[in-house]
Amino acid sequence: MHRRPHQLLFLPILVFMLISLTSCRSTQEIQRTPEEVEFGKESVLEMMDLVVLAASDTIANTERWKSVTAQLVPTAASGIFTIIDTIPGTQRLMDTYLLRTYEAMASMGSQIPRFFREELKPTIEIKDPFAIIEGNNDAITRHFASHLAPRLESWIVQRLSQEDGIAVVGAWDALLLHYNTYVKAQNQLNKQQEDLQLQTIDVTIEQTIMVSFLREFIAAMTTQEALLRTMAPAYDDPRITIFSTP
């Protein structure tokens, strides 16, 4: 698709405007004292702590996870649903897997504040705290997602190899074994008819659980940060009131 002449002329003008605006902003930047910068960093960390705690409370609830059940079954295993009503015991095993997953997700959610305060918070580096303080309603969440999400991912995977996670993986493996046993039996019966052959499923569950958990936690952080910024003027703590919209 070719741009018209007037469209081509508009692009340099737009670039010039953006450069001009950027230049204006850079010349009007507020110079902060070292004390102000340190206070700003402390404020960001305190607000992040509140956001993480509020998001944790949101997802530490089995009802929350029931609303995202579809996310908890890998796409590669969707074949289970096509015959779930025809294989005796499959629905029961699926229900067991989902229940164990709801419980594990809620349990991990309740443990995040401690993990954040003991493992993540002491390592956070904030070069420009006022860009976050005066930024969008999700600036803290974005900083968290950009700099801390990989460590949270590792923590989730580790949790899935322990305690509640073991029950989740065990329930998933039992479901797959039941499904695959049926598929193999059916394929043996229909070995002369290729169009009736079914595919076995060989997919682990940890990656799906980790992605779902991280997605829901970041979404909860986004919502809670916007709410806390709105409520900032009501706080007595100056580290929070600084987030009040002018």
Tab-separated table of C-alpha atoms in Angstrom:
chain	number	residue	atom	x	y	z
A	1	MET	CA	0.000	0.000	0.000
A	2	HIS	CA	1.557	3.359	-1.066
A	3	ARG	CA	1.294	6.479	1.087
A	4	ARG	CA	-0.130	9.572	-0.567
A	5	PRO	CA	2.154	12.638	-0.923
A	6	HIS	CA	0.463	14.546	1.907
A	7	GLN	CA	0.907	11.527	4.191
A	8	LEU	CA	4.624	11.437	3.459
A	9	LEU	CA	4.866	15.155	4.240
A	10	PHE	CA	3.070	14.650	7.556
A	11	LEU	CA	5.616	12.140	8.905
A	12	PRO	CA	8.594	14.563	9.120
A	13	ILE	CA	6.330	17.151	10.751
A	14	LEU	CA	5.175	14.581	13.331
A	15	VAL	CA	8.774	13.563	14.045
A	16	PHE	CA	9.746	17.222	14.466
A	17	MET	CA	6.862	17.794	16.889
A	18	LEU	CA	7.856	14.768	18.969
A	19	ILE	CA	11.488	15.917	19.094
A	20	SER	CA	10.378	19.405	20.080
A	21	LEU	CA	8.142	18.115	22.849
A	22	THR	CA	10.913	15.871	24.135
A	23	SER	CA	13.341	18.780	24.105
A	24	CYS	CA	10.894	20.957	26.025
A	25	ARG	CA	10.405	18.278	28.635
A	26	SER	CA	14.142	17.747	29.029
A	27	THR	CA	14.791	21.455	29.585
A	28	GLN	CA	11.993	21.630	32.162
A	29	GLU	CA	13.056	18.613	34.201
A	30	ILE	CA	12.907	19.242	37.936
A	31	GLN	CA	16.226	18.889	39.671
A	32	ARG	CA	15.856	16.731	42.788
A	33	THR	CA	18.119	16.843	45.799
A	34	PRO	CA	19.751	13.584	46.924
A	35	GLU	CA	17.424	13.603	49.923
A	36	GLU	CA	14.354	13.900	47.688
A	37	VAL	CA	15.580	11.069	45.473
A	38	GLU	CA	16.118	8.806	48.494
A	39	PHE	CA	12.686	9.656	49.828
A	40	GLY	CA	11.241	8.939	46.395
A	41	LYS	CA	12.888	5.513	46.311
A	42	GLU	CA	11.562	4.708	49.773
A	43	SER	CA	8.096	5.825	48.690
A	44	VAL	CA	8.122	3.590	45.613
A	45	LEU	CA	9.191	0.600	47.683
A	46	GLU	CA	6.498	1.254	50.286
A	47	MET	CA	3.779	1.633	47.653
A	48	MET	CA	4.994	-1.484	45.863
A	49	ASP	CA	4.769	-3.352	49.154
A	50	LEU	CA	1.133	-2.260	49.538
A	51	VAL	CA	0.325	-3.173	45.931
A	52	VAL	CA	1.886	-6.629	46.281
A	53	LEU	CA	0.019	-7.253	49.549
A	54	ALA	CA	-3.317	-6.181	48.064
A	55	ALA	CA	-2.769	-8.268	44.906
A	56	SER	CA	-1.801	-11.242	47.051
A	57	ASP	CA	-5.038	-10.950	49.022
A	58	THR	CA	-6.937	-10.886	45.743
A	59	ILE	CA	-5.483	-14.103	44.348
A	60	ALA	CA	-5.193	-15.995	47.650
A	61	ASN	CA	-8.751	-17.128	47.090
A	62	THR	CA	-9.860	-20.369	45.448
A	63	GLU	CA	-12.933	-18.621	44.017
A	64	ARG	CA	-10.651	-16.342	42.001
A	65	TRP	CA	-9.085	-19.350	40.292
A	66	LYS	CA	-12.390	-21.015	39.515
A	67	SER	CA	-13.135	-18.081	37.216
A	68	VAL	CA	-10.069	-18.828	35.061
A	69	THR	CA	-10.384	-22.616	34.821
A	70	ALA	CA	-9.815	-22.595	31.053
A	71	GLN	CA	-6.308	-21.191	31.605
A	72	LEU	CA	-5.346	-24.130	33.805
A	73	VAL	CA	-5.543	-26.808	31.098
A	74	PRO	CA	-2.846	-26.633	28.383
A	75	THR	CA	-4.084	-26.114	24.829
A	76	ALA	CA	-2.196	-29.251	23.831
A	77	ALA	CA	-4.432	-31.211	26.215
A	78	SER	CA	-7.741	-29.828	24.995
A	79	GLY	CA	-8.531	-33.243	23.476
A	80	ILE	CA	-9.527	-34.395	26.950
A	81	PHE	CA	-12.642	-32.266	26.795
A	82	THR	CA	-13.842	-33.887	23.562
A	83	ILE	CA	-14.332	-37.242	25.275
A	84	ILE	CA	-14.497	-36.285	28.956
A	85	ASP	CA	-18.148	-37.281	29.190
A	86	THR	CA	-17.647	-40.632	27.478
A	87	ILE	CA	-14.790	-42.046	29.557
A	88	PRO	CA	-15.934	-43.138	33.022
A	89	GLY	CA	-13.936	-41.443	35.769
A	90	THR	CA	-12.408	-38.721	33.581
A	91	GLN	CA	-14.589	-35.903	34.898
A	92	ARG	CA	-13.812	-36.923	38.467
A	93	LEU	CA	-10.079	-36.843	37.763
A	94	MET	CA	-10.385	-33.459	36.046
A	95	ASP	CA	-12.304	-32.075	39.034
A	96	THR	CA	-9.603	-33.374	41.381
A	97	TYR	CA	-6.861	-31.765	39.313
A	98	LEU	CA	-8.666	-28.417	39.201
A	99	LEU	CA	-9.421	-28.481	42.939
A	100	ARG	CA	-5.775	-29.188	43.777
A	101	THR	CA	-4.757	-26.373	41.415
A	102	TYR	CA	-7.176	-23.872	42.968
A	103	GLU	CA	-5.797	-24.727	46.394
A	104	ALA	CA	-2.164	-24.495	45.283
A	105	MET	CA	-2.696	-21.152	43.534
A	106	ALA	CA	-4.399	-19.657	46.594
A	107	SER	CA	-1.656	-20.999	48.842
A	108	MET	CA	1.098	-19.502	46.685
A	109	GLY	CA	-0.784	-16.219	46.546
A	110	SER	CA	-0.780	-15.967	50.325
A	111	GLN	CA	2.996	-16.563	50.422
A	112	ILE	CA	3.983	-13.859	47.945
A	113	PRO	CA	4.226	-10.934	50.448
A	114	ARG	CA	6.823	-12.770	52.508
A	115	PHE	CA	8.782	-13.751	49.403
A	116	PHE	CA	8.625	-10.159	48.172
A	117	ARG	CA	9.806	-8.619	51.441
A	118	GLU	CA	12.547	-11.138	52.167
A	119	GLU	CA	13.873	-11.935	48.690
A	120	LEU	CA	12.835	-9.273	46.179
A	121	LYS	CA	12.462	-5.957	47.979
A	122	PRO	CA	16.072	-5.771	49.273
A	123	THR	CA	17.408	-6.160	45.723
A	124	ILE	CA	15.204	-3.610	43.920
A	125	GLU	CA	17.040	-0.766	42.186
A	126	ILE	CA	15.142	2.406	41.315
A	127	LYS	CA	17.103	4.955	39.301
A	128	ASP	CA	14.325	7.494	38.745
A	129	PRO	CA	11.681	7.134	41.474
A	130	PHE	CA	9.734	10.230	40.460
A	131	ALA	CA	9.173	8.835	36.967
A	132	ILE	CA	7.261	6.065	38.742
A	133	ILE	CA	5.609	8.275	41.359
A	134	GLU	CA	4.380	10.732	38.734
A	135	GLY	CA	3.853	8.068	36.077
A	136	ASN	CA	0.789	6.182	34.927
A	137	ASN	CA	-1.497	4.338	37.318
A	138	ASP	CA	0.368	1.097	36.583
A	139	ALA	CA	3.944	2.432	36.726
A	140	ILE	CA	4.851	0.391	39.807
A	141	THR	CA	3.329	-2.762	38.344
A	142	ARG	CA	5.253	-2.242	35.115
A	143	HIS	CA	8.504	-1.804	37.042
A	144	PHE	CA	7.771	-4.980	38.994
A	145	ALA	CA	6.931	-6.954	35.852
A	146	SER	CA	10.015	-5.698	33.993
A	147	HIS	CA	12.578	-6.279	36.729
A	148	LEU	CA	11.192	-8.901	39.114
A	149	ALA	CA	8.934	-11.201	37.094
A	150	PRO	CA	11.749	-13.644	36.134
A	151	ARG	CA	12.567	-14.240	39.801
A	152	LEU	CA	8.889	-14.658	40.606
A	153	GLU	CA	8.638	-17.221	37.796
A	154	SER	CA	11.498	-19.209	39.319
A	155	TRP	CA	9.830	-19.042	42.717
A	156	ILE	CA	6.534	-20.350	41.299
A	157	VAL	CA	8.260	-23.274	39.587
A	158	GLN	CA	10.077	-24.071	42.817
A	159	ARG	CA	6.821	-24.008	44.774
A	160	LEU	CA	5.269	-26.394	42.259
A	161	SER	CA	7.958	-28.919	43.071
A	162	GLN	CA	7.018	-28.806	46.752
A	163	GLU	CA	4.000	-29.346	48.989
A	164	ASP	CA	0.809	-28.244	47.202
A	165	GLY	CA	2.524	-28.385	43.812
A	166	ILE	CA	3.207	-32.081	44.211
A	167	ALA	CA	-0.518	-32.702	44.636
A	168	VAL	CA	-1.258	-30.683	41.479
A	169	VAL	CA	1.293	-32.535	39.349
A	170	GLY	CA	0.150	-35.885	40.764
A	171	ALA	CA	-3.492	-35.127	39.949
A	172	TRP	CA	-2.549	-34.032	36.421
A	173	ASP	CA	-0.460	-37.138	35.789
A	174	ALA	CA	-3.320	-39.350	37.003
A	175	LEU	CA	-5.696	-37.606	34.594
A	176	LEU	CA	-3.322	-38.053	31.641
A	177	LEU	CA	-2.657	-41.695	32.482
A	178	HIS	CA	-6.395	-42.376	32.554
A	179	TYR	CA	-6.958	-40.550	29.262
A	180	ASN	CA	-3.980	-42.081	27.464
A	181	THR	CA	-4.894	-45.602	28.597
A	182	TYR	CA	-8.323	-45.156	27.041
A	183	VAL	CA	-6.864	-43.701	23.834
A	184	LYS	CA	-4.408	-46.543	23.398
A	185	ALA	CA	-7.160	-49.107	23.913
A	186	GLN	CA	-9.402	-47.387	21.380
A	187	ASN	CA	-6.605	-47.100	18.851
A	188	GLN	CA	-5.888	-50.810	19.204
A	189	LEU	CA	-9.528	-51.596	18.530
A	190	ASN	CA	-9.585	-49.285	15.517
A	191	LYS	CA	-6.074	-49.986	14.224
A	192	GLN	CA	-7.398	-50.676	10.736
A	193	GLN	CA	-9.157	-47.297	10.561
A	194	GLU	CA	-6.719	-44.386	10.571
A	195	ASP	CA	-9.481	-41.776	10.710
A	196	LEU	CA	-10.549	-43.104	14.119
A	197	GLN	CA	-7.070	-42.994	15.649
A	198	LEU	CA	-6.778	-40.678	18.662
A	199	GLN	CA	-3.691	-38.838	19.871
A	200	THR	CA	-2.227	-39.467	23.288
A	201	ILE	CA	-1.295	-36.431	25.382
A	202	ASP	CA	2.192	-35.917	26.765
A	203	VAL	CA	2.419	-32.441	28.272
A	204	THR	CA	3.615	-31.290	31.684
A	205	ILE	CA	1.544	-28.838	33.682
A	206	GLU	CA	4.122	-26.640	35.445
A	207	GLN	CA	4.535	-24.107	32.609
A	208	THR	CA	0.791	-23.638	32.261
A	209	ILE	CA	0.369	-23.111	35.996
A	210	MET	CA	3.261	-20.656	36.152
A	211	VAL	CA	1.997	-18.547	33.232
A	212	SER	CA	-1.559	-18.470	34.594
A	213	PHE	CA	-0.409	-17.524	38.078
A	214	LEU	CA	1.890	-14.760	36.856
A	215	ARG	CA	-0.769	-13.373	34.505
A	216	GLU	CA	-3.389	-13.197	37.260
A	217	PHE	CA	-0.986	-11.722	39.805
A	218	ILE	CA	0.160	-8.928	37.477
A	219	ALA	CA	-3.467	-8.208	36.562
A	220	ALA	CA	-4.340	-7.971	40.260
A	221	MET	CA	-1.375	-5.659	40.852
A	222	THR	CA	-2.530	-3.366	38.036
A	223	THR	CA	-6.004	-3.085	39.525
A	224	GLN	CA	-4.789	-2.597	43.091
A	225	GLU	CA	-2.190	0.008	42.146
A	226	ALA	CA	-4.785	2.166	40.395
A	227	LEU	CA	-7.036	1.880	43.457
A	228	LEU	CA	-4.255	2.693	45.934
A	229	ARG	CA	-3.177	5.740	43.944
A	230	THR	CA	-6.762	6.983	44.071
A	231	MET	CA	-6.856	6.457	47.843
A	232	ALA	CA	-3.374	7.936	48.456
A	233	PRO	CA	-4.618	11.309	49.805
A	234	ALA	CA	-6.398	9.509	52.663
A	235	TYR	CA	-3.164	7.989	54.021
A	236	ASP	CA	-1.217	9.516	56.909
A	237	ASP	CA	2.067	8.189	55.525
A	238	PRO	CA	3.802	10.836	53.363
A	239	ARG	CA	5.445	8.027	51.402
A	240	ILE	CA	1.979	7.174	50.103
A	241	THR	CA	0.387	10.613	49.890
A	242	ILE	CA	3.169	11.597	47.502
A	243	PHE	CA	1.373	9.422	44.927
A	244	SER	CA	-1.683	11.683	45.056
A	245	THR	CA	-2.679	13.058	41.657
A	246	PRO	CA	-2.051	16.850	41.531
